Amino acid sequence: MATMGRRERLRTETTAEIKSVALELMATGGPGAITLRAIARQIGMTPNALYGYFATRDDLVTALIDDVYTSLADTVDVPVQAAGLDTGSRIRAWAHALRTWALANPEGFRLIYGDAVPGYQPPEGGAAPQAELRFCTGLLTLAAAAWPLAGHLYADSDFHWSDFEPDLLDQVRPSFPDIPPASVALTLRIWAHLHGLISLEVYGHLPARTTLLDKLYDDEITQLLRSLNLDRHPTASGGPDGR
């Protein structure tokens, strides 16, 4: 196994420190506080030296978003790929993994889902296209597994492929050639159910009104599974709803 040279190791460590300080600045001053000059001052570097790591502020923000989204995708991929769990249990585990990650990484959650960095221009294709695709594909995997039991509950849903962005469909449909448009809408509903409560918690709105945050979130998952007809029909992974 190749060992990292001293210069490469120092560069890696400094790059990590720059990113860490950027998130700290965002935590205390909002996304507008992320500037190369402020970061350089915080870690004792000259702005010119910092440019050797990130040519622009936008390059740094892109790297941050990619790191954060990749970390999230890594976390929620675990329950998606879990063997031996029925679909309802996998969705419950996915939901808890999402919330646990968000509470442990509030600045990261805000960076990818909440607070826009003023003036930031992402690169063509987005800041974290691969991580975003993994996140979407994982959630769609769960929705597709739930569809055989939940689909009849959404028989009146009048969705068409034209209702969704072509970029999204180009990315996910090759992996799920048999799903109907309504199952994509179901995927977005699952996400919205959970994302809404997490956002209210991360931004401090729910903690100001209840101390039973764990109970509230777990009950929301239970109600979600009930709406998917998964609370009474456990099936082994790999069965008709566990593809």
Short mmCIF file of C-alpha atoms in Angstrom, two decimals:
data_model
loop_
_atom_site.label_atom_id
_atom_site.label_comp_id
_atom_site.label_asym_id
_atom_site.label_seq_id
_atom_site.Cartn_x
_atom_site.Cartn_y
_atom_site.Cartn_z
CA MET A 1 0.00 0.00 0.00
CA ALA A 2 1.43 3.35 -1.01
CA THR A 3 2.12 5.75 1.84
CA MET A 4 1.24 9.42 1.63
CA GLY A 5 4.24 11.73 1.44
CA ARG A 6 4.70 14.51 3.99
CA ARG A 7 3.79 17.28 1.54
CA GLU A 8 0.68 15.43 0.34
CA ARG A 9 -0.34 14.68 3.91
CA LEU A 10 0.00 18.33 4.94
CA ARG A 11 -2.02 19.42 1.92
CA THR A 12 -4.77 16.94 2.77
CA GLU A 13 -4.84 18.08 6.38
CA THR A 14 -4.92 21.77 5.41
CA THR A 15 -7.70 21.17 2.88
CA ALA A 16 -9.75 19.45 5.58
CA GLU A 17 -9.10 22.32 7.99
CA ILE A 18 -10.22 24.88 5.39
CA LYS A 19 -13.48 23.03 4.88
CA SER A 20 -14.03 22.64 8.61
CA VAL A 21 -13.49 26.34 9.24
CA ALA A 22 -15.85 27.21 6.39
CA LEU A 23 -18.64 25.22 8.06
CA GLU A 24 -17.84 26.82 11.42
CA LEU A 25 -18.13 30.27 9.86
CA MET A 26 -21.46 29.29 8.34
CA ALA A 27 -22.69 28.05 11.73
CA THR A 28 -21.94 31.36 13.41
CA GLY A 29 -22.51 33.85 10.62
CA GLY A 30 -24.67 32.16 8.01
CA PRO A 31 -23.68 31.11 4.49
CA GLY A 32 -22.56 34.62 3.60
CA ALA A 33 -19.76 34.29 6.16
CA ILE A 34 -17.96 31.75 3.98
CA THR A 35 -15.19 33.81 2.39
CA LEU A 36 -11.63 32.85 1.58
CA ARG A 37 -10.32 35.92 3.39
CA ALA A 38 -12.17 35.03 6.62
CA ILE A 39 -10.99 31.42 6.42
CA ALA A 40 -7.39 32.46 5.82
CA ARG A 41 -7.53 34.76 8.84
CA GLN A 42 -9.04 32.01 11.00
CA ILE A 43 -6.33 29.43 10.23
CA GLY A 44 -3.41 31.83 10.02
CA MET A 45 -2.79 31.74 6.28
CA THR A 46 -2.51 34.54 3.77
CA PRO A 47 -5.36 34.75 1.25
CA ASN A 48 -2.84 34.15 -1.55
CA ALA A 49 -1.72 30.93 0.10
CA LEU A 50 -5.33 29.80 0.37
CA TYR A 51 -5.76 30.24 -3.37
CA GLY A 52 -3.31 27.38 -3.79
CA TYR A 53 -6.03 25.12 -2.34
CA PHE A 54 -9.17 26.70 -3.79
CA ALA A 55 -8.93 29.15 -6.67
CA THR A 56 -12.29 30.75 -5.81
CA ARG A 57 -14.86 30.82 -3.05
CA ASP A 58 -17.24 28.96 -5.36
CA ASP A 59 -14.72 26.14 -5.80
CA LEU A 60 -14.61 25.77 -2.02
CA VAL A 61 -18.41 25.78 -1.70
CA THR A 62 -18.69 23.17 -4.45
CA ALA A 63 -16.19 20.95 -2.63
CA LEU A 64 -18.11 21.40 0.62
CA ILE A 65 -21.43 20.49 -0.95
CA ASP A 66 -19.92 17.43 -2.63
CA ASP A 67 -18.37 16.27 0.65
CA VAL A 68 -21.57 16.84 2.59
CA TYR A 69 -23.87 15.20 0.05
CA THR A 70 -21.52 12.22 -0.32
CA SER A 71 -21.52 11.76 3.46
CA LEU A 72 -25.31 11.81 3.46
CA ALA A 73 -25.53 9.36 0.55
CA ASP A 74 -23.08 7.00 2.28
CA THR A 75 -25.20 7.10 5.43
CA VAL A 76 -28.62 6.43 3.90
CA ASP A 77 -27.27 3.82 1.46
CA VAL A 78 -26.74 1.44 4.39
CA PRO A 79 -30.44 0.76 5.14
CA VAL A 80 -31.30 0.73 1.42
CA GLN A 81 -28.83 -2.12 0.91
CA ALA A 82 -29.64 -3.91 4.18
CA ALA A 83 -30.27 -7.63 3.76
CA GLY A 84 -32.85 -9.52 5.76
CA LEU A 85 -35.15 -6.55 6.41
CA ASP A 86 -38.66 -6.14 5.03
CA THR A 87 -39.44 -2.97 3.09
CA GLY A 88 -41.14 -1.21 5.99
CA SER A 89 -38.14 -1.81 8.25
CA ARG A 90 -35.78 -0.53 5.57
CA ILE A 91 -37.81 2.65 5.15
CA ARG A 92 -37.87 3.15 8.92
CA ALA A 93 -34.11 2.62 9.13
CA TRP A 94 -33.57 5.00 6.17
CA ALA A 95 -35.69 7.65 7.88
CA HIS A 96 -33.77 7.37 11.14
CA ALA A 97 -30.43 7.44 9.30
CA LEU A 98 -31.47 10.63 7.51
CA ARG A 99 -32.46 12.39 10.75
CA THR A 100 -29.42 11.18 12.68
CA TRP A 101 -27.12 12.48 9.97
CA ALA A 102 -28.92 15.84 9.77
CA LEU A 103 -28.74 16.42 13.52
CA ALA A 104 -25.06 15.50 13.57
CA ASN A 105 -24.34 17.74 10.56
CA PRO A 106 -26.72 20.73 10.83
CA GLU A 107 -24.50 23.07 8.81
CA GLY A 108 -24.15 20.46 6.10
CA PHE A 109 -27.90 19.91 6.01
CA ARG A 110 -28.46 23.65 5.73
CA LEU A 111 -25.86 23.91 2.99
CA ILE A 112 -27.49 21.35 0.69
CA TYR A 113 -31.15 21.82 1.62
CA GLY A 114 -31.61 25.25 3.11
CA ASP A 115 -29.41 28.31 3.06
CA ALA A 116 -28.10 29.39 -0.30
CA VAL A 117 -24.59 30.85 -0.29
CA PRO A 118 -24.98 34.40 -1.67
CA GLY A 119 -23.69 34.69 -5.22
CA TYR A 120 -22.67 31.05 -5.46
CA GLN A 121 -22.72 29.63 -8.98
CA PRO A 122 -22.58 25.81 -9.09
CA PRO A 123 -20.73 24.10 -11.91
CA GLU A 124 -22.63 22.74 -14.87
CA GLY A 125 -24.40 19.57 -13.79
CA GLY A 126 -24.57 20.62 -10.14
CA ALA A 127 -22.21 20.60 -7.20
CA ALA A 128 -22.65 16.94 -6.23
CA PRO A 129 -24.35 15.09 -9.12
CA GLN A 130 -23.14 11.61 -8.20
CA ALA A 131 -24.12 11.87 -4.54
CA GLU A 132 -27.48 13.38 -5.43
CA LEU A 133 -28.12 10.54 -7.87
CA ARG A 134 -27.23 7.96 -5.22
CA PHE A 135 -29.61 9.60 -2.75
CA CYS A 136 -32.47 9.73 -5.26
CA THR A 137 -31.86 6.19 -6.50
CA GLY A 138 -31.79 4.81 -2.97
CA LEU A 139 -35.08 6.41 -2.03
CA LEU A 140 -36.66 5.34 -5.32
CA THR A 141 -35.48 1.80 -4.61
CA LEU A 142 -37.50 1.84 -1.39
CA ALA A 143 -40.55 3.38 -3.04
CA ALA A 144 -40.41 0.81 -5.85
CA ALA A 145 -40.22 -1.98 -3.27
CA ALA A 146 -43.28 -0.54 -1.50
CA TRP A 147 -45.29 -0.07 -4.69
CA PRO A 148 -46.76 -3.62 -4.99
CA LEU A 149 -48.55 -3.12 -1.66
CA ALA A 150 -49.07 0.63 -1.78
CA GLY A 151 -49.86 1.18 -5.44
CA HIS A 152 -53.59 0.48 -5.23
CA LEU A 153 -53.94 3.24 -2.64
CA TYR A 154 -52.76 5.73 -5.26
CA ALA A 155 -54.82 4.40 -8.17
CA ASP A 156 -56.53 7.77 -8.56
CA SER A 157 -53.23 9.64 -8.82
CA ASP A 158 -53.14 11.14 -12.30
CA PHE A 159 -49.40 11.42 -12.92
CA HIS A 160 -47.59 11.26 -16.24
CA TRP A 161 -43.90 11.11 -17.09
CA SER A 162 -44.19 14.65 -18.41
CA ASP A 163 -44.95 15.82 -14.87
CA PHE A 164 -41.32 15.28 -13.85
CA GLU A 165 -38.08 16.92 -14.87
CA PRO A 166 -36.42 15.13 -17.80
CA ASP A 167 -33.03 15.16 -16.05
CA LEU A 168 -34.51 13.22 -13.13
CA LEU A 169 -36.14 10.68 -15.39
CA ASP A 170 -33.00 10.24 -17.49
CA GLN A 171 -31.11 9.38 -14.32
CA VAL A 172 -33.53 7.02 -12.59
CA ARG A 173 -35.74 5.35 -15.19
CA PRO A 174 -33.01 3.08 -16.64
CA SER A 175 -32.68 1.45 -13.22
CA PHE A 176 -36.45 1.14 -12.75
CA PRO A 177 -37.93 0.41 -16.18
CA ASP A 178 -41.19 -1.08 -14.83
CA ILE A 179 -42.31 1.60 -12.37
CA PRO A 180 -45.27 3.87 -13.21
CA PRO A 181 -45.09 7.67 -12.95
CA ALA A 182 -47.15 7.59 -9.74
CA SER A 183 -44.35 5.71 -7.98
CA VAL A 184 -41.98 8.61 -8.66
CA ALA A 185 -44.55 10.92 -7.09
CA LEU A 186 -44.70 8.52 -4.15
CA THR A 187 -40.93 8.77 -3.79
CA LEU A 188 -41.20 12.55 -3.49
CA ARG A 189 -44.00 12.18 -0.92
CA ILE A 190 -41.87 9.91 1.26
CA TRP A 191 -39.02 12.40 1.12
CA ALA A 192 -41.31 15.34 1.90
CA HIS A 193 -42.91 13.56 4.88
CA LEU A 194 -39.58 13.15 6.60
CA HIS A 195 -37.65 16.14 5.30
CA GLY A 196 -40.24 18.58 6.60
CA LEU A 197 -39.95 17.51 10.23
CA ILE A 198 -36.17 17.30 10.05
CA SER A 199 -35.94 20.82 8.63
CA LEU A 200 -38.15 22.21 11.39
CA GLU A 201 -35.94 20.49 13.95
CA VAL A 202 -32.61 21.55 12.44
CA TYR A 203 -33.75 25.17 12.20
CA GLY A 204 -34.92 25.16 15.83
CA HIS A 205 -38.67 25.51 15.26
CA LEU A 206 -39.75 22.17 16.73
CA PRO A 207 -37.40 22.19 19.75
CA ALA A 208 -39.05 25.44 20.84
CA ARG A 209 -42.42 23.70 20.98
CA THR A 210 -41.87 20.13 22.16
CA THR A 211 -39.31 18.03 23.99
CA LEU A 212 -40.66 14.83 22.48
CA LEU A 213 -38.82 15.13 19.18
CA ASP A 214 -37.86 11.46 18.94
CA LYS A 215 -41.44 10.37 19.65
CA LEU A 216 -42.87 12.83 17.13
CA TYR A 217 -40.53 11.70 14.37
CA ASP A 218 -41.01 8.01 15.05
CA ASP A 219 -44.78 8.44 14.98
CA GLU A 220 -44.48 10.26 11.65
CA ILE A 221 -42.62 7.25 10.26
CA THR A 222 -45.34 4.93 11.57
CA GLN A 223 -48.04 7.03 9.91
CA LEU A 224 -46.01 7.08 6.69
CA LEU A 225 -45.72 3.28 6.68
CA ARG A 226 -49.45 3.03 7.35
CA SER A 227 -50.11 5.25 4.33
CA LEU A 228 -47.99 2.85 2.27
CA ASN A 229 -49.89 -0.21 3.52
CA LEU A 230 -46.66 -1.52 5.03
CA ASP A 231 -47.66 -1.59 8.69
CA ARG A 232 -49.59 -4.86 8.35
CA HIS A 233 -47.76 -6.61 5.53
CA PRO A 234 -44.11 -7.34 6.41
CA THR A 235 -42.28 -9.24 3.69
CA ALA A 236 -38.76 -10.53 3.57
CA SER A 237 -36.16 -8.66 1.59
CA GLY A 238 -36.18 -10.02 -1.93
CA GLY A 239 -39.91 -10.84 -1.76
CA PRO A 240 -42.66 -9.16 -3.79
CA ASP A 241 -42.16 -5.78 -2.10
CA GLY A 242 -38.46 -6.10 -1.39
CA ARG A 243 -36.85 -6.02 -4.79
#
